Amino acid sequence: MGKACGYGLATIMGIGKAVPKHVVEQNTFADYYFDISNSNHMVDLKAKFAKICEKTMIERRYWYMSDEFLRSNPPITAYKSPSLGLRQQVADEAVPQLGAEAALNAINDWGRQASDITHLIFCTTESGRMPGADLRVARLLGLPLSTNRLMLYQVGCHGAGIALRLAKDIAENNPGARVLVVCSEVTAMGMRGPSEADMGNLVGQALFGDAAAAVVVGADPTAGERAMFEMVWASQDTIPKTENAVASWLSEEGIVYTLHRDLALYISSNIEELVQAALAQAEEGVEDWNQEVFWLVHPGGREVLDRVESVLGLRKEKLTASREAMRQHGNTLSASVLTAMDEMRRRSAERSLATAGEGLKWGLLFGFGPGLTVETILLRALPVTQPIA
Ligand SMILES: CC(=O)CC(=O)SCCNC(=O)CCNC(=O)[C@H](O)C(C)(C)COP(=O)(O)OP(=O)(O)OC[C@H]1O[C@@H](n2cnc3c(N)ncnc32)[C@H](O)[C@@H]1OP(=O)(O)O
């Protein structure tokens, strides 16, 4: 979808993130995880898990659930035990709280009042409650009751891509619209102990972390606003025959998921075509993917980034923002790619580069999720300016 109805293209005008306070260090995580799940007798599995943790290249993650809470609620740390109500209670508290904190940071970055937000898109994989976290966040931020809310439940890691694509359509078709996109994820639903028969679960336990990230989207910047990234084109694609590569379902035991060993291979084998299709939408030829393009790739796991980098022939530093987001937070599902965007913007500003996209004009954002679904957004980073006077 391109420019519509004579209004300008949707732009990202503010970015914010938030993490909960409990820090989980990856280099001691195997010991901790097997201890809280009373699984120290699984000696070989623990050794294998320690190796997986090391290979993730994650340094730390953040959890909303405290050590005390986990130790006093064994159904959460069992491999499978009825615990949905308990998990939902955590999500009810944590998802809106973290989301509101990230949203406030994005609104402060944007520079206008929260009451100027016209639409709210809230995305989480972790909750099944109505009314949803969108309403709680609207209340916490003091948004007007007339704010148009849209709640995306159970979307998975490509949720930010979906939310941005919808925000683009809204901003380009409703003059003056300012859309707050919030992605908030806590591992309360999917946290569980180890099982020798479920390696996919073990890989997930080494990867997933809690975080929220938010952006403000609008077309035609006005006084006090500065546009960072224009969303030029957005699309969704499904990779054929990969329906079982990532699957998750809500059960009495919380969210149970499978991660296929070849998931990274499926993504990397199909991404080149999607890159070409997206860059063909740029107004000028973009030939050199290292010199001319900045990359925001969902940090699904180290192997996902390695394979994407290799198949596209990207230099090591091109995926730095994604790798840093993963190193500092783990895979935070829908919040991941926005966290990477925040990191890229921060690093670009630190180096006084001409745009928030590492000084470059054209960029690609990729979200990956169950389906396998790929969300692609062609971005144009605008020259760094002060907010419009
Ligand atoms: C679609 C999306 O992308 C959405 C998401 O974000 S969902 C999460 C997506 N991410 C993933 O699935 C993780 C991708 N994988 C990785 O990043 C890496 O495999 C890793 C960091 C987990 C491990 O690194 P690695 O270099 O592959 O380590 P490696 O020594 O080969 O593997 C360790 C062990 O784990 C096993 N393993 C790894 N992934 C596995 C999986 N998904 N299922 C079963 N076993 C797995 C390996 O077979 C190996 O077992 P053995 O020691 O018995 O051979």
Short mmCIF file of C-alpha atoms and ligand atoms in Angstrom, two decimals:
data_model
loop_
_atom_site.label_atom_id
_atom_site.label_comp_id
_atom_site.label_asym_id
_atom_site.label_seq_id
_atom_site.Cartn_x
_atom_site.Cartn_y
_atom_site.Cartn_z
CA MET A 1 0.00 0.00 0.00
CA GLY A 2 1.46 3.36 -0.93
CA LYS A 3 0.38 6.94 -0.48
CA ALA A 4 -3.38 7.37 -0.22
CA CYS A 5 -6.01 10.08 -0.52
CA GLY A 6 -3.56 12.96 -1.00
CA TYR A 7 -2.20 12.92 2.56
CA GLY A 8 1.49 12.36 3.19
CA LEU A 9 3.02 9.04 3.99
CA ALA A 10 2.88 7.77 7.56
CA THR A 11 6.00 8.46 9.59
CA ILE A 12 7.38 7.30 12.92
CA MET A 13 7.63 10.35 15.18
CA GLY A 14 8.50 8.94 18.60
CA ILE A 15 9.92 5.69 19.99
CA GLY A 16 10.02 4.34 23.56
CA LYS A 17 10.69 1.09 25.39
CA ALA A 18 10.41 -0.37 28.88
CA VAL A 19 11.68 -3.46 30.66
CA PRO A 20 10.66 -4.95 34.03
CA LYS A 21 13.06 -4.86 36.95
CA HIS A 22 14.18 -8.49 37.42
CA VAL A 23 17.38 -9.18 35.53
CA VAL A 24 18.19 -12.68 34.30
CA GLU A 25 21.88 -13.15 33.43
CA GLN A 26 22.33 -15.62 30.59
CA ASN A 27 25.69 -17.03 31.73
CA THR A 28 24.15 -18.37 34.96
CA PHE A 29 20.69 -19.03 33.58
CA ALA A 30 21.01 -22.81 33.16
CA ASP A 31 21.76 -23.16 36.89
CA TYR A 32 18.92 -20.86 37.83
CA TYR A 33 16.35 -22.39 35.48
CA PHE A 34 17.01 -25.99 36.50
CA ASP A 35 16.96 -24.93 40.15
CA ILE A 36 13.63 -23.06 40.12
CA SER A 37 12.02 -25.86 38.13
CA ASN A 38 13.36 -28.54 40.53
CA SER A 39 15.06 -30.26 37.59
CA ASN A 40 18.66 -30.53 38.77
CA HIS A 41 18.44 -34.32 38.43
CA MET A 42 18.35 -33.91 34.60
CA VAL A 43 22.13 -33.53 34.49
CA ASP A 44 22.67 -34.13 30.75
CA LEU A 45 19.77 -31.92 29.72
CA LYS A 46 21.07 -29.12 31.91
CA ALA A 47 24.50 -29.35 30.29
CA LYS A 48 22.88 -29.22 26.84
CA PHE A 49 20.76 -26.26 27.90
CA ALA A 50 23.84 -24.40 29.20
CA LYS A 51 25.41 -24.88 25.74
CA ILE A 52 22.27 -23.56 24.01
CA CYS A 53 22.20 -20.54 26.34
CA GLU A 54 25.81 -19.77 25.48
CA LYS A 55 25.16 -20.04 21.75
CA THR A 56 22.23 -17.60 21.84
CA MET A 57 24.65 -14.65 22.22
CA ILE A 58 22.16 -13.14 24.63
CA GLU A 59 23.74 -11.41 27.61
CA ARG A 60 20.74 -10.75 29.79
CA ARG A 61 16.96 -10.73 29.79
CA TYR A 62 14.35 -9.10 31.99
CA TRP A 63 11.43 -10.76 33.72
CA TYR A 64 8.36 -9.32 35.35
CA MET A 65 7.97 -12.41 37.56
CA SER A 66 10.25 -12.31 40.61
CA ASP A 67 12.30 -15.18 42.00
CA GLU A 68 10.03 -15.21 45.07
CA PHE A 69 6.90 -15.42 42.89
CA LEU A 70 8.30 -18.25 40.78
CA ARG A 71 9.42 -20.28 43.78
CA SER A 72 6.03 -19.93 45.46
CA ASN A 73 4.05 -20.84 42.30
CA PRO A 74 5.37 -24.23 41.12
CA PRO A 75 2.67 -24.74 38.42
CA ILE A 76 4.48 -22.03 36.42
CA THR A 77 7.89 -23.70 36.60
CA ALA A 78 6.57 -27.25 36.07
CA TYR A 79 6.88 -28.55 32.52
CA LYS A 80 3.10 -28.81 32.22
CA SER A 81 0.65 -28.12 35.02
CA PRO A 82 -2.77 -26.41 34.98
CA SER A 83 -1.85 -22.76 35.52
CA LEU A 84 -3.74 -20.63 33.01
CA GLY A 85 -5.58 -18.54 35.62
CA LEU A 86 -2.39 -17.83 37.52
CA ARG A 87 -0.53 -16.88 34.36
CA GLN A 88 -3.38 -14.65 33.21
CA GLN A 89 -3.26 -12.81 36.56
CA VAL A 90 0.39 -11.95 35.94
CA ALA A 91 -0.35 -10.86 32.37
CA ASP A 92 -3.30 -8.73 33.53
CA GLU A 93 -0.95 -6.74 35.73
CA ALA A 94 2.27 -6.78 33.73
CA VAL A 95 1.19 -6.32 30.09
CA PRO A 96 -0.58 -2.94 30.55
CA GLN A 97 1.93 -1.70 33.12
CA LEU A 98 4.96 -2.29 30.90
CA GLY A 99 3.02 -1.14 27.82
CA ALA A 100 2.05 2.14 29.47
CA GLU A 101 5.65 2.82 30.51
CA ALA A 102 6.92 2.27 26.96
CA ALA A 103 4.04 4.35 25.56
CA LEU A 104 4.84 7.23 27.89
CA ASN A 105 8.46 7.14 26.77
CA ALA A 106 7.36 7.18 23.11
CA ILE A 107 4.97 10.08 23.75
CA ASN A 108 7.70 12.07 25.54
CA ASP A 109 10.01 11.38 22.60
CA TRP A 110 7.28 12.54 20.20
CA GLY A 111 6.94 15.80 22.18
CA ARG A 112 3.18 16.34 22.11
CA GLN A 113 0.48 15.62 24.69
CA ALA A 114 -0.94 12.12 25.26
CA SER A 115 -4.38 13.64 24.67
CA ASP A 116 -3.37 14.30 21.03
CA ILE A 117 -3.32 10.52 20.37
CA THR A 118 -6.35 9.61 18.24
CA HIS A 119 -5.82 5.85 17.78
CA LEU A 120 -4.23 3.11 19.90
CA ILE A 121 -3.11 -0.26 18.52
CA PHE A 122 -2.09 -2.61 21.30
CA CYS A 123 -0.37 -5.88 20.56
CA THR A 124 0.44 -8.78 22.89
CA THR A 125 0.92 -12.51 22.58
CA GLU A 126 0.46 -13.01 26.28
CA SER A 127 -3.09 -12.22 27.26
CA GLY A 128 -6.63 -13.42 26.67
CA ARG A 129 -8.56 -10.80 28.61
CA MET A 130 -11.45 -8.51 27.65
CA PRO A 131 -11.60 -5.60 27.94
CA GLY A 132 -7.97 -5.75 26.96
CA ALA A 133 -4.73 -4.10 27.97
CA ASP A 134 -5.51 -1.40 25.39
CA LEU A 135 -8.23 0.00 27.64
CA ARG A 136 -6.02 -0.16 30.75
CA VAL A 137 -3.22 1.66 28.93
CA ALA A 138 -5.62 4.28 27.59
CA ARG A 139 -6.70 4.91 31.21
CA LEU A 140 -3.16 4.93 32.58
CA LEU A 141 -2.11 7.48 29.95
CA GLY A 142 -5.27 9.56 30.34
CA LEU A 143 -6.21 9.18 26.67
CA PRO A 144 -9.62 10.59 25.73
CA LEU A 145 -12.54 8.13 25.78
CA SER A 146 -12.95 8.87 22.08
CA THR A 147 -9.59 7.23 21.28
CA ASN A 148 -10.10 4.49 18.66
CA ARG A 149 -8.64 1.30 20.10
CA LEU A 150 -7.60 -1.89 18.36
CA MET A 151 -6.39 -4.91 20.34
CA LEU A 152 -4.21 -7.53 18.63
CA TYR A 153 -4.16 -10.77 20.66
CA GLN A 154 -1.92 -13.80 20.17
CA VAL A 155 -0.10 -12.42 17.15
CA GLY A 156 3.45 -13.55 17.95
CA CYS A 157 6.76 -12.09 16.92
CA HIS A 158 5.58 -10.35 13.75
CA GLY A 159 3.01 -8.35 15.75
CA ALA A 160 4.90 -5.05 15.46
CA GLY A 161 4.93 -5.40 11.66
CA ILE A 162 1.16 -5.93 11.60
CA ALA A 163 0.57 -3.01 13.96
CA LEU A 164 2.80 -0.68 11.93
CA ARG A 165 1.08 -1.69 8.68
CA LEU A 166 -2.32 -0.92 10.22
CA ALA A 167 -1.05 2.35 11.72
CA LYS A 168 0.18 3.34 8.27
CA ASP A 169 -3.25 2.82 6.75
CA ILE A 170 -4.96 4.71 9.56
CA ALA A 171 -2.52 7.65 9.49
CA GLU A 172 -2.69 8.02 5.71
CA ASN A 173 -6.48 7.90 5.53
CA ASN A 174 -7.52 10.02 8.51
CA PRO A 175 -6.17 13.58 8.42
CA GLY A 176 -4.48 14.55 11.69
CA ALA A 177 -4.54 10.98 13.06
CA ARG A 178 -1.79 10.18 15.57
CA VAL A 179 -1.57 6.45 16.16
CA LEU A 180 0.09 5.03 19.26
CA VAL A 181 1.39 1.50 18.61
CA VAL A 182 2.25 -0.48 21.75
CA CYS A 183 3.76 -4.00 21.81
CA SER A 184 3.98 -5.45 25.30
CA GLU A 185 5.17 -8.96 26.09
CA VAL A 186 5.87 -10.88 29.31
CA THR A 187 6.87 -14.52 29.43
CA ALA A 188 4.21 -15.36 32.04
CA MET A 189 2.21 -17.52 29.61
CA GLY A 190 5.08 -19.49 28.09
CA MET A 191 7.49 -19.91 31.00
CA ARG A 192 7.74 -23.60 31.94
CA GLY A 193 10.27 -26.14 33.15
CA PRO A 194 12.32 -28.50 30.95
CA SER A 195 11.37 -31.82 29.36
CA GLU A 196 13.76 -34.18 27.59
CA ALA A 197 11.09 -34.77 24.97
CA ASP A 198 10.65 -31.10 24.05
CA MET A 199 13.80 -29.40 22.77
CA GLY A 200 11.83 -26.60 21.10
CA ASN A 201 10.56 -25.54 24.52
CA LEU A 202 14.09 -25.59 25.88
CA VAL A 203 15.32 -23.36 23.04
CA GLY A 204 12.46 -20.93 23.74
CA GLN A 205 13.29 -20.84 27.45
CA ALA A 206 16.81 -19.77 26.51
CA LEU A 207 15.53 -17.02 24.22
CA PHE A 208 12.40 -15.22 25.31
CA GLY A 209 12.37 -12.16 27.55
CA ASP A 210 9.96 -9.45 28.69
CA ALA A 211 9.81 -5.94 27.22
CA ALA A 212 7.44 -3.39 25.79
CA ALA A 213 8.10 -0.98 22.96
CA ALA A 214 5.95 1.76 21.49
CA VAL A 215 5.95 4.23 18.60
CA VAL A 216 3.83 7.19 17.58
CA VAL A 217 2.82 7.20 13.91
CA GLY A 218 1.35 10.11 11.93
CA ALA A 219 1.41 11.73 8.50
CA ASP A 220 2.19 15.39 7.72
CA PRO A 221 4.25 16.49 10.77
CA THR A 222 3.06 19.72 12.39
CA ALA A 223 4.48 22.09 15.01
CA GLY A 224 6.58 20.33 17.63
CA GLU A 225 6.89 17.09 15.63
CA ARG A 226 9.84 15.51 13.84
CA ALA A 227 9.52 12.58 11.49
CA MET A 228 12.24 9.93 11.78
CA PHE A 229 11.22 7.08 9.49
CA GLU A 230 8.68 7.29 6.68
CA MET A 231 6.83 4.02 6.03
CA VAL A 232 6.89 3.92 2.25
CA TRP A 233 5.43 0.46 1.63
CA ALA A 234 4.25 -2.43 3.78
CA SER A 235 3.32 -5.98 2.97
CA GLN A 236 2.62 -9.37 4.50
CA ASP A 237 3.73 -12.68 2.97
CA THR A 238 3.40 -16.30 4.02
CA ILE A 239 6.20 -18.77 3.36
CA PRO A 240 4.67 -21.89 1.76
CA LYS A 241 4.65 -25.20 3.62
CA THR A 242 5.97 -23.77 6.90
CA GLU A 243 2.76 -23.83 8.92
CA ASN A 244 4.35 -26.09 11.54
CA ALA A 245 7.64 -24.23 11.82
CA VAL A 246 6.42 -22.16 14.77
CA ALA A 247 3.14 -22.97 16.42
CA SER A 248 1.68 -21.93 19.74
CA TRP A 249 -1.62 -22.62 21.41
CA LEU A 250 -3.35 -21.57 24.59
CA SER A 251 -4.05 -24.44 26.95
CA GLU A 252 -4.74 -25.08 30.62
CA GLU A 253 -0.96 -25.08 31.01
CA GLY A 254 -0.55 -21.63 29.48
CA ILE A 255 0.93 -21.03 26.03
CA VAL A 256 2.60 -24.15 24.66
CA TYR A 257 4.78 -23.69 21.58
CA THR A 258 6.88 -25.62 19.12
CA LEU A 259 9.96 -24.25 17.35
CA HIS A 260 11.17 -26.27 14.38
CA ARG A 261 14.91 -26.89 14.13
CA ASP A 262 14.91 -25.57 10.53
CA LEU A 263 12.97 -22.39 11.21
CA ALA A 264 15.96 -20.13 10.52
CA LEU A 265 16.63 -22.00 7.28
CA TYR A 266 13.03 -21.55 6.09
CA ILE A 267 13.21 -17.80 6.70
CA SER A 268 16.61 -17.29 5.11
CA SER A 269 15.73 -19.38 2.04
CA ASN A 270 12.82 -17.09 1.26
CA ILE A 271 13.98 -13.64 2.28
CA GLU A 272 15.93 -12.57 -0.79
CA GLU A 273 12.82 -12.47 -2.96
CA LEU A 274 11.02 -10.37 -0.34
CA VAL A 275 13.93 -7.92 -0.16
CA GLN A 276 13.88 -7.48 -3.93
CA ALA A 277 10.09 -6.95 -4.00
CA ALA A 278 10.30 -4.31 -1.26
CA LEU A 279 13.27 -2.40 -2.67
CA ALA A 280 11.54 -2.29 -6.08
CA GLN A 281 9.05 0.07 -4.39
CA ALA A 282 11.75 2.68 -3.69
CA GLU A 283 11.60 5.71 -5.98
CA GLU A 284 15.17 5.18 -7.09
CA GLY A 285 17.26 2.09 -7.78
CA VAL A 286 18.72 0.63 -4.60
CA GLU A 287 21.40 -1.78 -5.70
CA ASP A 288 23.92 -2.14 -2.92
CA TRP A 289 22.36 -3.75 0.17
CA ASN A 290 25.39 -2.94 2.31
CA GLN A 291 26.08 0.66 1.22
CA GLU A 292 22.52 1.86 0.66
CA VAL A 293 20.23 -0.01 3.05
CA PHE A 294 19.79 -0.13 6.84
CA TRP A 295 18.29 -3.32 8.30
CA LEU A 296 15.88 -3.93 11.16
CA VAL A 297 15.43 -7.70 11.25
CA HIS A 298 13.40 -9.42 13.97
CA PRO A 299 15.98 -10.96 16.29
CA GLY A 300 14.27 -14.34 16.49
CA GLY A 301 17.48 -16.06 17.50
CA ARG A 302 21.20 -15.94 16.70
CA GLU A 303 20.82 -18.47 13.91
CA VAL A 304 17.99 -16.47 12.30
CA LEU A 305 20.21 -13.38 12.13
CA ASP A 306 23.30 -15.34 11.01
CA ARG A 307 21.47 -17.02 8.16
CA VAL A 308 19.70 -13.85 6.98
CA GLU A 309 23.00 -11.97 7.05
CA SER A 310 24.76 -14.72 5.12
CA VAL A 311 22.12 -15.29 2.42
CA LEU A 312 21.82 -11.54 1.75
CA GLY A 313 25.60 -11.08 1.73
CA LEU A 314 25.44 -8.44 4.46
CA ARG A 315 28.51 -7.22 6.28
CA LYS A 316 28.69 -8.15 9.98
CA GLU A 317 27.85 -4.64 11.22
CA LYS A 318 24.65 -4.37 9.15
CA LEU A 319 22.55 -6.28 11.71
CA THR A 320 24.10 -4.58 14.74
CA ALA A 321 20.84 -3.00 15.94
CA SER A 322 19.03 -6.37 15.85
CA ARG A 323 21.95 -8.18 17.48
CA GLU A 324 22.19 -5.54 20.22
CA ALA A 325 18.44 -5.71 20.90
CA MET A 326 18.81 -9.47 21.26
CA ARG A 327 22.00 -9.26 23.35
CA GLN A 328 20.41 -6.82 25.77
CA HIS A 329 16.90 -8.28 26.04
CA GLY A 330 16.66 -11.68 24.32
CA ASN A 331 13.79 -12.32 21.92
CA THR A 332 10.97 -10.11 23.19
CA LEU A 333 8.44 -11.26 20.57
CA SER A 334 6.49 -8.37 19.08
CA ALA A 335 8.53 -5.78 21.00
CA SER A 336 11.81 -7.04 19.49
CA VAL A 337 11.99 -5.21 16.20
CA LEU A 338 10.86 -1.89 17.72
CA THR A 339 13.54 -2.29 20.37
CA ALA A 340 16.02 -2.74 17.52
CA MET A 341 14.65 0.44 15.89
CA ASP A 342 15.17 2.32 19.16
CA GLU A 343 18.72 0.97 19.35
CA MET A 344 19.47 2.02 15.75
CA ARG A 345 18.10 5.50 16.35
CA ARG A 346 20.16 5.84 19.56
CA ARG A 347 23.39 4.64 17.95
CA SER A 348 22.87 6.89 14.90
CA ALA A 349 22.35 9.95 17.15
CA GLU A 350 25.41 9.06 19.22
CA ARG A 351 27.49 9.13 16.05
CA SER A 352 25.79 12.35 14.79
CA LEU A 353 24.72 10.60 11.58
CA ALA A 354 22.51 12.35 9.06
CA THR A 355 19.53 10.02 9.61
CA ALA A 356 18.28 7.74 12.38
CA GLY A 357 18.85 4.86 9.93
CA GLU A 358 22.64 4.76 10.35
CA GLY A 359 22.92 7.86 8.16
CA LEU A 360 21.28 6.06 5.19
CA LYS A 361 18.04 6.82 3.38
CA TRP A 362 16.49 3.42 2.64
CA GLY A 363 15.80 0.68 5.14
CA LEU A 364 13.94 -2.58 5.54
CA LEU A 365 12.10 -3.79 8.61
CA PHE A 366 11.29 -7.50 8.82
CA GLY A 367 8.99 -9.21 11.31
CA PHE A 368 8.78 -13.04 11.39
CA GLY A 369 6.07 -15.06 13.08
CA PRO A 370 3.88 -18.14 12.96
CA GLY A 371 2.66 -18.98 9.46
CA LEU A 372 5.55 -18.55 8.73
CA THR A 373 4.48 -14.99 8.21
CA VAL A 374 6.83 -12.23 7.14
CA GLU A 375 5.96 -8.58 7.59
CA THR A 376 8.07 -6.28 5.42
CA ILE A 377 8.18 -2.50 5.65
CA LEU A 378 10.19 -0.29 3.34
CA LEU A 379 11.41 2.68 5.37
CA ARG A 380 12.86 5.99 4.28
CA ALA A 381 14.89 7.62 7.06
CA LEU A 382 14.43 11.38 6.93
CA PRO A 383 17.27 13.84 7.58
CA VAL A 384 17.71 14.51 11.30
CA THR A 385 16.05 17.82 12.18
CA GLN A 386 14.82 19.66 15.21
CA PRO A 387 11.06 19.43 15.82
CA ILE A 388 9.07 21.77 13.54
CA ALA A 389 8.76 25.19 15.22
C1 LIG B 1 9.33 -17.05 13.10
C2 LIG B 1 10.08 -16.38 14.13
O1 LIG B 1 11.25 -16.14 13.95
C3 LIG B 1 9.39 -15.97 15.37
C4 LIG B 1 10.26 -16.20 16.56
O2 LIG B 1 11.03 -15.37 16.94
S1 LIG B 1 10.12 -17.70 17.31
C5 LIG B 1 11.77 -18.01 17.87
C6 LIG B 1 12.67 -18.28 16.70
N1 LIG B 1 14.01 -18.67 17.09
C7 LIG B 1 14.43 -19.96 17.13
O3 LIG B 1 13.71 -20.90 16.85
C8 LIG B 1 15.88 -20.18 17.51
C9 LIG B 1 16.75 -20.32 16.30
N2 LIG B 1 17.95 -21.07 16.67
C10 LIG B 1 19.06 -20.49 17.11
O4 LIG B 1 19.21 -19.30 17.17
C11 LIG B 1 20.19 -21.44 17.47
O5 LIG B 1 19.86 -22.73 16.99
C12 LIG B 1 20.45 -21.54 18.99
C13 LIG B 1 21.02 -20.22 19.50
C14 LIG B 1 19.20 -21.89 19.76
C15 LIG B 1 21.48 -22.66 19.26
O6 LIG B 1 22.64 -22.36 18.53
P1 LIG B 1 23.26 -23.45 17.52
O7 LIG B 1 24.47 -22.86 16.92
O8 LIG B 1 22.21 -23.94 16.61
O9 LIG B 1 23.71 -24.55 18.53
P2 LIG B 1 23.82 -26.11 18.26
O10 LIG B 1 25.00 -26.59 19.07
O11 LIG B 1 23.78 -26.43 16.81
O12 LIG B 1 22.48 -26.62 18.92
C16 LIG B 1 22.40 -26.96 20.24
C17 LIG B 1 21.45 -28.14 20.36
O13 LIG B 1 20.11 -27.63 20.32
C18 LIG B 1 19.36 -28.33 19.35
N3 LIG B 1 18.36 -27.45 18.80
C19 LIG B 1 18.51 -26.16 18.43
N4 LIG B 1 17.32 -25.69 18.02
C20 LIG B 1 16.43 -26.66 18.15
C21 LIG B 1 15.03 -26.76 17.91
N5 LIG B 1 14.34 -25.71 17.46
N6 LIG B 1 14.41 -27.92 18.16
C22 LIG B 1 15.12 -28.99 18.63
N7 LIG B 1 16.44 -28.95 18.91
C23 LIG B 1 17.08 -27.80 18.65
C24 LIG B 1 20.40 -28.76 18.32
O14 LIG B 1 19.94 -29.84 17.53
C25 LIG B 1 21.57 -29.15 19.21
O15 LIG B 1 21.34 -30.43 19.74
P3 LIG B 1 22.55 -31.51 19.79
O16 LIG B 1 23.56 -30.93 20.74
O17 LIG B 1 21.90 -32.76 20.31
O18 LIG B 1 23.07 -31.63 18.41
#
